Coordinates of C-alpha atoms in Angstrom, one line a residue:
X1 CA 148.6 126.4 116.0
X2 CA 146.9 123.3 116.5
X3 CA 146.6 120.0 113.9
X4 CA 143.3 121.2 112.8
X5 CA 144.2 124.6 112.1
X6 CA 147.3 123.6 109.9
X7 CA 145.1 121.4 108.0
X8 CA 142.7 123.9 107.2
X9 CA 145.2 125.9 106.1
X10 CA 146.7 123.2 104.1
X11 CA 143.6 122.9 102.0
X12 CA 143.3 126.3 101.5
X13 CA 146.8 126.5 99.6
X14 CA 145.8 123.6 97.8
X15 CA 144.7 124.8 94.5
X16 CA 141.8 123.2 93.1
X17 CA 142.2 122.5 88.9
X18 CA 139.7 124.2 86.8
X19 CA 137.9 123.1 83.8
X20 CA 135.5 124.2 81.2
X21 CA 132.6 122.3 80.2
X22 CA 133.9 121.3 76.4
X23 CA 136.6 119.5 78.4
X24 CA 134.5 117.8 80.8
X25 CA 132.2 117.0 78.1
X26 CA 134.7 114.8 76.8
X27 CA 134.8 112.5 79.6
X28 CA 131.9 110.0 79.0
X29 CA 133.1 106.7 77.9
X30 CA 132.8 104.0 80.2
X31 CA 136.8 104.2 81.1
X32 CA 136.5 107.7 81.7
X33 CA 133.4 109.6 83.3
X34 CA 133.4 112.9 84.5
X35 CA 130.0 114.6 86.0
X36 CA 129.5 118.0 87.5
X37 CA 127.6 118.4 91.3
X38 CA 126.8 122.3 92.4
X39 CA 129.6 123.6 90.1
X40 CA 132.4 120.5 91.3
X41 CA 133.8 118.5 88.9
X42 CA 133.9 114.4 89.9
X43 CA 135.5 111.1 88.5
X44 CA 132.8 108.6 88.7
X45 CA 134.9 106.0 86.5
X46 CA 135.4 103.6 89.5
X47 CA 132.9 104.3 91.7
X48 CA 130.1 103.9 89.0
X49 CA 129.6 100.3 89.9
X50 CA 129.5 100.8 93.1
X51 CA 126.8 103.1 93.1
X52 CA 124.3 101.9 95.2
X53 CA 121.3 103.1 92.5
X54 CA 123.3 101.2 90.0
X55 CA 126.2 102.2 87.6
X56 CA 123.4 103.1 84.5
X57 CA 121.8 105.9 86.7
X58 CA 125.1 107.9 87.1
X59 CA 126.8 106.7 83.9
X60 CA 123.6 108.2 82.2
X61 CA 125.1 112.1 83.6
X62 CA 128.3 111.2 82.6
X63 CA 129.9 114.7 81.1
X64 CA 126.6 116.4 82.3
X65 CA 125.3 118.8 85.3
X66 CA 124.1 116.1 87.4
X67 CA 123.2 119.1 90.3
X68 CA 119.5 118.4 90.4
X69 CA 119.3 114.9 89.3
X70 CA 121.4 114.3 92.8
X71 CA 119.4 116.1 94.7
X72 CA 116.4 114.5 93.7
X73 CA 117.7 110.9 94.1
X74 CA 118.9 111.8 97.1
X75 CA 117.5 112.7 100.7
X76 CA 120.2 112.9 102.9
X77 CA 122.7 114.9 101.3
X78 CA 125.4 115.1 104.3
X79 CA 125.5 111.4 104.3
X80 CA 125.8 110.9 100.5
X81 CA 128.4 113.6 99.5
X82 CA 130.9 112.1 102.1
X83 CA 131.3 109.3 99.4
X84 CA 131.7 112.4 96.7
X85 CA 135.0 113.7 98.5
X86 CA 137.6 110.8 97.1
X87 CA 136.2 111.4 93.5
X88 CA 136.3 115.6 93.4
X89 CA 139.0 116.1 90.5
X90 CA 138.2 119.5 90.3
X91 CA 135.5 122.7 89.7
X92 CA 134.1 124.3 86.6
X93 CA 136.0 127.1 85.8
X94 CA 133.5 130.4 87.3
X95 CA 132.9 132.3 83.8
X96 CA 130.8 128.2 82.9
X97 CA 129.6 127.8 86.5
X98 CA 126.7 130.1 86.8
X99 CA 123.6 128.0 86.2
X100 CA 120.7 130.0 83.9
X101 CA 117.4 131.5 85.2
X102 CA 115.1 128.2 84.8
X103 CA 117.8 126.2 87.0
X104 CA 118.1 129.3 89.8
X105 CA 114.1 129.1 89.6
X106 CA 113.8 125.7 90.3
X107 CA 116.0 125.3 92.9
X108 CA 114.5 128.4 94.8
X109 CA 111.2 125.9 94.1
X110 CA 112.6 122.9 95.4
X111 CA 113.4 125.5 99.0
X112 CA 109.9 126.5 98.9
X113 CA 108.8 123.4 98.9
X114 CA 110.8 122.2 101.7
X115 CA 109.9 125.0 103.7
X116 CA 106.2 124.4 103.1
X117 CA 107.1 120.7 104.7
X118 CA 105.9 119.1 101.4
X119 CA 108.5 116.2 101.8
X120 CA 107.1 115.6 105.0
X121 CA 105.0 112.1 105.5
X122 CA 101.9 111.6 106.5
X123 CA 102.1 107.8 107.7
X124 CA 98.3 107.3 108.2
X125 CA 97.6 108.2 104.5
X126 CA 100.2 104.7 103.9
X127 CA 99.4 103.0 106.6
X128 CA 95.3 103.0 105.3
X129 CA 96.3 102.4 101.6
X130 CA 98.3 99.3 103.0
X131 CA 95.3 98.3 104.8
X132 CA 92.8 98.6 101.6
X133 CA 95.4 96.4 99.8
X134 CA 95.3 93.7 102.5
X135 CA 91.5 94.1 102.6
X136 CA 91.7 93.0 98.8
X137 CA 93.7 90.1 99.8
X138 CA 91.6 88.5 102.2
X139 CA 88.1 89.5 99.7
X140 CA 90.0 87.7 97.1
X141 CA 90.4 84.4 98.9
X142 CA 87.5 84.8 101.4
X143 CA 85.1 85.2 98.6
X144 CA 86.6 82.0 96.6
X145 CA 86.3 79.9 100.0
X146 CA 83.2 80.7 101.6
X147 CA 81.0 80.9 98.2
X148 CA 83.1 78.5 96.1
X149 CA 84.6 79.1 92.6
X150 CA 81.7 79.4 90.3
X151 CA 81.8 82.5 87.6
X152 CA 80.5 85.0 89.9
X153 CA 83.0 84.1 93.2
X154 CA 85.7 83.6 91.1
X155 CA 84.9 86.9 88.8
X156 CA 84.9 88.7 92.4
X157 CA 88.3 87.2 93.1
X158 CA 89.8 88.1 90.2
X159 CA 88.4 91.7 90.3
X160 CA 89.8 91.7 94.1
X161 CA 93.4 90.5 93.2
X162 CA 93.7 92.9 90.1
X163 CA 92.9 95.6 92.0
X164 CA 95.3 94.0 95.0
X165 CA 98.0 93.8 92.7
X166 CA 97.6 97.3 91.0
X167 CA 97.5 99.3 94.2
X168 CA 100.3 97.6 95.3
X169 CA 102.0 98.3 92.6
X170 CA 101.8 102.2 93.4
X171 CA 102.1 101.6 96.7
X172 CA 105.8 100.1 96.2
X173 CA 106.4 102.8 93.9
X174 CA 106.4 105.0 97.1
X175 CA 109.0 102.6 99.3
X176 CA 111.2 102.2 96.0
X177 CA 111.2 105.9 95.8
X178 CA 112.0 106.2 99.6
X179 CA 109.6 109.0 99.7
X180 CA 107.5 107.3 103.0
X181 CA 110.3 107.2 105.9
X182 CA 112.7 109.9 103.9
X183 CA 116.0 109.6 106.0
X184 CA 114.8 106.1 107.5
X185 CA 115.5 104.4 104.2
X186 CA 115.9 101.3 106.0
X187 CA 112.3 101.1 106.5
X188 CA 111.4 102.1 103.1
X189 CA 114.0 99.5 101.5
X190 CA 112.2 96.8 103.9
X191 CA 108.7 97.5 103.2
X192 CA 109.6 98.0 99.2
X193 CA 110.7 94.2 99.9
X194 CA 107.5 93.2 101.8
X195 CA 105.3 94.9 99.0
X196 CA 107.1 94.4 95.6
X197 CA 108.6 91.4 97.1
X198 CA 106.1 89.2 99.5
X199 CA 102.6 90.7 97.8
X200 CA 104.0 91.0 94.3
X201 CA 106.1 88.6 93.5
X202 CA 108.2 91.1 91.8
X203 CA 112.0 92.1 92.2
X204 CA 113.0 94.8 93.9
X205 CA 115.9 95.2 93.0
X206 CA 115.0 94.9 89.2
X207 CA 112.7 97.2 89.7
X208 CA 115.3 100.2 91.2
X209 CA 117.4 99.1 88.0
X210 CA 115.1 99.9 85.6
X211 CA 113.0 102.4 87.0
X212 CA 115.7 105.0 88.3
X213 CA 117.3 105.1 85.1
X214 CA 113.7 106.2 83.5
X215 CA 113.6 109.3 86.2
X216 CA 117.3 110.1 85.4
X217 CA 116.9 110.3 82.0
X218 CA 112.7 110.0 81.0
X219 CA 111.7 109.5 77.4
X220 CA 115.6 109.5 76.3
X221 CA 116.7 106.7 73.7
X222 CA 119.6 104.3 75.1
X223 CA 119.2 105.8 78.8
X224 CA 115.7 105.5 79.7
X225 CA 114.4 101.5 79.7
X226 CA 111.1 102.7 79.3
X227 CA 111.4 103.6 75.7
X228 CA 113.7 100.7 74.4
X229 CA 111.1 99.4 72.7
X230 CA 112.2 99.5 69.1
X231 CA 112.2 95.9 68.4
X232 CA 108.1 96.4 68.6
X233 CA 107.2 99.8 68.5
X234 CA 108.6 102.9 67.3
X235 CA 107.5 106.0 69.1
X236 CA 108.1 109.9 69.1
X237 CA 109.9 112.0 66.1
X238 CA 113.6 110.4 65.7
X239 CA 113.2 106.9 67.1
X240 CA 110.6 106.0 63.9
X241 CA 113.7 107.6 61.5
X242 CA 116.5 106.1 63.1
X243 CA 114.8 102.7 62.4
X244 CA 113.8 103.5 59.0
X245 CA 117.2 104.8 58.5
X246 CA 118.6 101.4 59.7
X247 CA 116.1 99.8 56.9
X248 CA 115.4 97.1 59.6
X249 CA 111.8 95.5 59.2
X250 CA 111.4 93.8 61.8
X251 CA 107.8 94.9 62.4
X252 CA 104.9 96.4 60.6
X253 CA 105.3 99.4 62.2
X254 CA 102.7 101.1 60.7
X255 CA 99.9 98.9 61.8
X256 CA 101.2 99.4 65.4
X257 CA 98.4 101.1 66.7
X258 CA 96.5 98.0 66.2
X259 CA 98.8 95.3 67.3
X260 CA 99.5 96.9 70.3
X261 CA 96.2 95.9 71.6
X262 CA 97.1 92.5 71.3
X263 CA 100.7 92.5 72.8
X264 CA 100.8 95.8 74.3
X265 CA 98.9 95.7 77.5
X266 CA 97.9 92.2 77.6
X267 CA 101.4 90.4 77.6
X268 CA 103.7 93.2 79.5
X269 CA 103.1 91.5 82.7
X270 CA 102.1 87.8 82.1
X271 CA 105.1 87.5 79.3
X272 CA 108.0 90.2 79.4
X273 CA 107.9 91.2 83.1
X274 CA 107.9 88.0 84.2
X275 CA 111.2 86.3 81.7
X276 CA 113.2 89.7 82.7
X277 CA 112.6 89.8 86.4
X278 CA 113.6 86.6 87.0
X279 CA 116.6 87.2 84.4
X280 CA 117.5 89.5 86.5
X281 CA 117.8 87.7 89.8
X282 CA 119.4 84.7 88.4
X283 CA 122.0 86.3 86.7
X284 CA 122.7 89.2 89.4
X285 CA 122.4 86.0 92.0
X286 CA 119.6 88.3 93.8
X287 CA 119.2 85.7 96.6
X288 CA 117.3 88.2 98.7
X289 CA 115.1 89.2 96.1
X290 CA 114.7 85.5 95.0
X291 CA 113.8 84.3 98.3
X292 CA 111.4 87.3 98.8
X293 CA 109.2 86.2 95.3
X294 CA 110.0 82.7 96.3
X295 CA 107.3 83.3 99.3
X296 CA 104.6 85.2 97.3
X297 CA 104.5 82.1 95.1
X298 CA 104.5 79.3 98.1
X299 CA 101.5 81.7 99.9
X300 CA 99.9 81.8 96.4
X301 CA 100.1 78.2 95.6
X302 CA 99.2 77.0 99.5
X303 CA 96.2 79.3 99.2
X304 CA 94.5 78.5 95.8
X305 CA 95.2 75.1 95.4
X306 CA 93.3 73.4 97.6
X307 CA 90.3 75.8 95.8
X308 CA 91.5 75.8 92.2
X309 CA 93.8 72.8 91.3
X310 CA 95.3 73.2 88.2
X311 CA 93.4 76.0 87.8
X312 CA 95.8 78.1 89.4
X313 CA 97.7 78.2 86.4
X314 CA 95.3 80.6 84.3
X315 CA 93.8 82.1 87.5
X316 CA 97.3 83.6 88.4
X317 CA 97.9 84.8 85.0
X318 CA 94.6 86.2 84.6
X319 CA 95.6 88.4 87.4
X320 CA 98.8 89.8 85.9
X321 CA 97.0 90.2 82.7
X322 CA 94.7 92.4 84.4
X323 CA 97.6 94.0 86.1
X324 CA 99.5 94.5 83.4
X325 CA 96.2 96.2 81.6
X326 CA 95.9 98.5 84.1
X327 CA 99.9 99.3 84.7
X328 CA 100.5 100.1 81.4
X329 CA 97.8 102.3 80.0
X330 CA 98.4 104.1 83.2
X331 CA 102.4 104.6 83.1
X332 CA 102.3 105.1 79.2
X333 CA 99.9 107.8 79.2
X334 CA 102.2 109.6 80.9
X335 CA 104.8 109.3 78.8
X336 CA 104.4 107.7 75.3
X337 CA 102.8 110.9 73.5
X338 CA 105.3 113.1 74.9
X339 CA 108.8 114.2 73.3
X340 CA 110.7 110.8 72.6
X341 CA 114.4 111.9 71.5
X342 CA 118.3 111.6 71.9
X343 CA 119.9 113.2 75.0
X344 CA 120.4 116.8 75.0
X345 CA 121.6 117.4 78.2
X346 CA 118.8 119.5 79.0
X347 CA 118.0 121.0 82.2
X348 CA 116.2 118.8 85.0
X349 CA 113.1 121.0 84.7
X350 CA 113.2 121.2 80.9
X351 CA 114.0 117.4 80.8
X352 CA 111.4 116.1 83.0
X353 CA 108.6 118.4 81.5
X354 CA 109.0 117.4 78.2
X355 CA 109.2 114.2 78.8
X356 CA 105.7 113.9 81.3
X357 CA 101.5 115.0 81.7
X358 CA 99.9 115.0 83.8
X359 CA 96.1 113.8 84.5
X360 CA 93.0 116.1 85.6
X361 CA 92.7 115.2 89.8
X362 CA 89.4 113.3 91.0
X363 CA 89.3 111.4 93.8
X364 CA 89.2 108.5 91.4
X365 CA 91.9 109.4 89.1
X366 CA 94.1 109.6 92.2
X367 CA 93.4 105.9 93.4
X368 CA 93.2 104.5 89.8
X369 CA 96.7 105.9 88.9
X370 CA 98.6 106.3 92.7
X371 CA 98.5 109.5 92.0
X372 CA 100.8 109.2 89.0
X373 CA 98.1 112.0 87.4
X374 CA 100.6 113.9 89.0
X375 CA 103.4 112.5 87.4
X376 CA 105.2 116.1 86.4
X377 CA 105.3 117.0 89.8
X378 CA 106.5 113.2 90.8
X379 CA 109.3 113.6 88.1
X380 CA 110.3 117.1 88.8
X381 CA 110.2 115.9 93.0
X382 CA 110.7 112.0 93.3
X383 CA 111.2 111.7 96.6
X384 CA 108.0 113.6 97.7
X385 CA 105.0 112.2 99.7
X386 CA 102.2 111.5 96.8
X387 CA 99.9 113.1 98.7
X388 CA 102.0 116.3 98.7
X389 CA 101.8 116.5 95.2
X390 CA 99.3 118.6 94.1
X391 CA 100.3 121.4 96.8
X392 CA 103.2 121.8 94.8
X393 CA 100.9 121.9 91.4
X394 CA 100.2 125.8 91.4
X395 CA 103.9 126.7 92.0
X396 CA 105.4 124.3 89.4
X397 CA 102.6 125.9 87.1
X398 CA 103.4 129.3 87.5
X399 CA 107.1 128.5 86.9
X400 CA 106.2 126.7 83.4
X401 CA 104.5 129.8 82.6
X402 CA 107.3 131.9 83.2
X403 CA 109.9 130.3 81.1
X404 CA 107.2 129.1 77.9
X405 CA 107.1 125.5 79.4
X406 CA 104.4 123.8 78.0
X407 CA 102.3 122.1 81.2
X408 CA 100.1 119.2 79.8
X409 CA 97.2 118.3 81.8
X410 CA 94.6 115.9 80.3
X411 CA 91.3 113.9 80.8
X412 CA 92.0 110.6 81.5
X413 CA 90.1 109.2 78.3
X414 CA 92.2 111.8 76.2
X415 CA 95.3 110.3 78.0
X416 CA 94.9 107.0 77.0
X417 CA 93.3 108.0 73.4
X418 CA 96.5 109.8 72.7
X419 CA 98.7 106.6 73.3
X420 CA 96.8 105.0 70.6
X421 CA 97.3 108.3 68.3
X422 CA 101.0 108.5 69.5
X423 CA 101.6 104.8 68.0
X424 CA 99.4 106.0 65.1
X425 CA 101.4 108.8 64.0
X426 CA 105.3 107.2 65.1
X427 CA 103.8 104.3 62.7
X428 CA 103.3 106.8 59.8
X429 CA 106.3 108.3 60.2
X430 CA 108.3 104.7 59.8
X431 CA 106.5 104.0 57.4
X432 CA 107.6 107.5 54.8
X433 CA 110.6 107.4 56.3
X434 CA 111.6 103.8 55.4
X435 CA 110.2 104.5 51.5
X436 CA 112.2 107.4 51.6
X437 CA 115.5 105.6 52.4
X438 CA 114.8 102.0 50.8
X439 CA 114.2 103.8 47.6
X440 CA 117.3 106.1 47.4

């Protein structure tokens, strides 16, 4: 018998250790973490920082199912669970290893929706929506220069480069997700640089840090980044308690629903984006990312200089106030007035549904949001083609309704409205909460 056969046969003699999931459960400190992919049992201790999503994303599964959450991160599975083999300790025993009806369901989804090609591209639809965000580049300076920078020109301009800025900012959400080129990541991890990068003057890399850990683990408090916003606001039903519990005061919570207007939307960008991104490089020595920003600014300052002068300075944060308007009544309303809450280890359907709404479809709904409107389907299927989205819709739907899943679809008025009521009522809560326990 030859080599190959006698190694087979090796392996099969080779008996492969069984656990249950109270012991795996235990295995979730930062020394020791334990995760479960398709019923196998791996020790992510080490590789954890080597992780090329970052060590929070998988450290966040740590003594979980991690089954779906990989296979949504994740387009090529061959070449990704060759870096699984070294770290397999073991398998859930079989009597713990049969998933329930919801998980079988949505995995028979996920099939069906590969079958129906729905994680196929269609380049033209990215190729036009990166030509409509370089159209908005050149109306932005063309206008300035040919006309000059009175109110109306300059009005134009700034209306041009907000709306640059914001569809760019979708549009980068697409290459960050690798959802354009799929198995080509290359190309999406290049382009991700060219938009985020060259046309933002954003970090990438920041950007994959904090935004896969909000898909791995949405609307959960100390996982997702999304919702670490305690020091300012206190949303949902248990973060409001655990602060009032804490009998920190840092804020007047309960006027939050008015303060937020004033350094909610309006300083995100301009002010907290800007101190933690380039945090982020400078401390992570992100020369790639740095140099990438680097050139947005140099094209930025060689262009409206000459025109503005010193003007510049509030004409460029003008812009990221605008962008920062539009960014974050768009990816809140999404989340904020949904279930806020400690990690349960739910199931990837369960988890991502409670966490997301969607938004009614229009043609202008789609382009004023990316087509985040669909952000349940987007949560449930990150990798997929925007423009697939709402093929899936009536499937993911039906599913919901089979299992009593509550599937949120809104106006987009009410969407933003219930941000404001969400702040409204997390406020009220702080507030009778925090008499409760300063008084006992």
């Amino acid at each position: 018998m030859g080599k190959g056969g006698q190694g087979t046969q090796d392996l099969e003699k080779k008996e492969v250790k069984k656990f249950s999931w109270d012991e795996v459960k235990t295995h979730t400190e930062s020394k020791d973490k334990w995760l479960v992919i398709e019923g196998q049992v791996y020790n992510i201790t080490s590789w954890a920082r080597k992780h090329p999503g970052g060590s929070r994303v998988i450290s966040h599964y740590a003594g979980q199912d991690a089954t779906d959450a990989f296979r949504a991160f994740h387009n090529n599975l061959d070449h990704v669970k060759k870096y699984l083999k070294p770290l397999h300790v073991g398998s859930i025993a079989h009597a713990d290893a049969q998933p329930d009806t919801l998980e079988s369901d949505f995995r028979s989804l996920r099939e069906t929706a590969e079958k129906m090609g729905l994680f196929k591209t269609n380049y033209a639809f990215f190729f036009m929506h990166l030509a409509h965000i370089l159209a908005f580049e050149a109306a932005g300076y063309l206008v300035m220069r040919q006309f000059g920078t009175g109110w109306i020109p300059y009005l134009i301009s700034l209306f041009c480069h907000g709306c640059l800025q914001a569809q760019t900012g979708w549009l980068q959400h697409d290459f960050g997700h690798l959802s354009v080129f799929q198995n080509f990541y290359n190309l999406d991890h290049f382009l991700h640089y060219f938009t985020m990068g060259f046309i933002k003057g954003a970090s990438p890399h920041w950007w994959n840090h904090m935004h896969y850990q909000h898909h791995a683990k949405p609307n959960v408090m100390d996982k997702d980044p999304d919702v670490r916003v305690e020091a300012l606001f206190v949303i949902g039903k248990q973060m409001p308690v655990k602060v009032a519990q804490s009998k920190k005061k840092s804020m007047p919570y309960n006027w939050q629903q008015h303060y937020w207007f004033a350094i909610g939307p309006p300083l995100l960008f301009p002010v907290y984006f800007q101190f933690m991104l380039f945090r982020h490089m400078y401390t992570r020595k992100l020369w790639t990312d740095l140099f990438a920003v680097s050139l947005f600014f140099v094209r930025f300052y060689f262009l409206y200089w000459p025109l503005l002068g010193w003007g510049i300075i509030p004409f460029y944060f003008m812009i990221r106030c605008i962008e920062s308007h539009w960014f974050t009544w768009v990816a809140q309303s999404n989340h904020v007035p949904m279930e806020v809450k400690a990690d349960e280890s739910e199931s990837w359907m369960k988890l991502q549904i409670h966490a997301t709404c969607n938004v009614e479809q229009s043609f202008f709904n789609d382009w004023f949001t990316g087509h985040l409107n669909f952000q349940i389907e987007h949560h449930l299927f990150p990798t997929m083609p925007r423009h697939n989205l709402y093929k899936i819709t009536p499937l993911v739907k039906s599913l919901c309704e089979k299992h009593g899943i509550d599937y949120q679809v809104k106006s987009l008025y009410t969407a933003f409205a219930d941000i404001v009521q969400a702040l409204r009522n997390g406020g009220e809560l702080w507030q009778a909460s925090y008499e409760q326990f300063h008084s006992s």
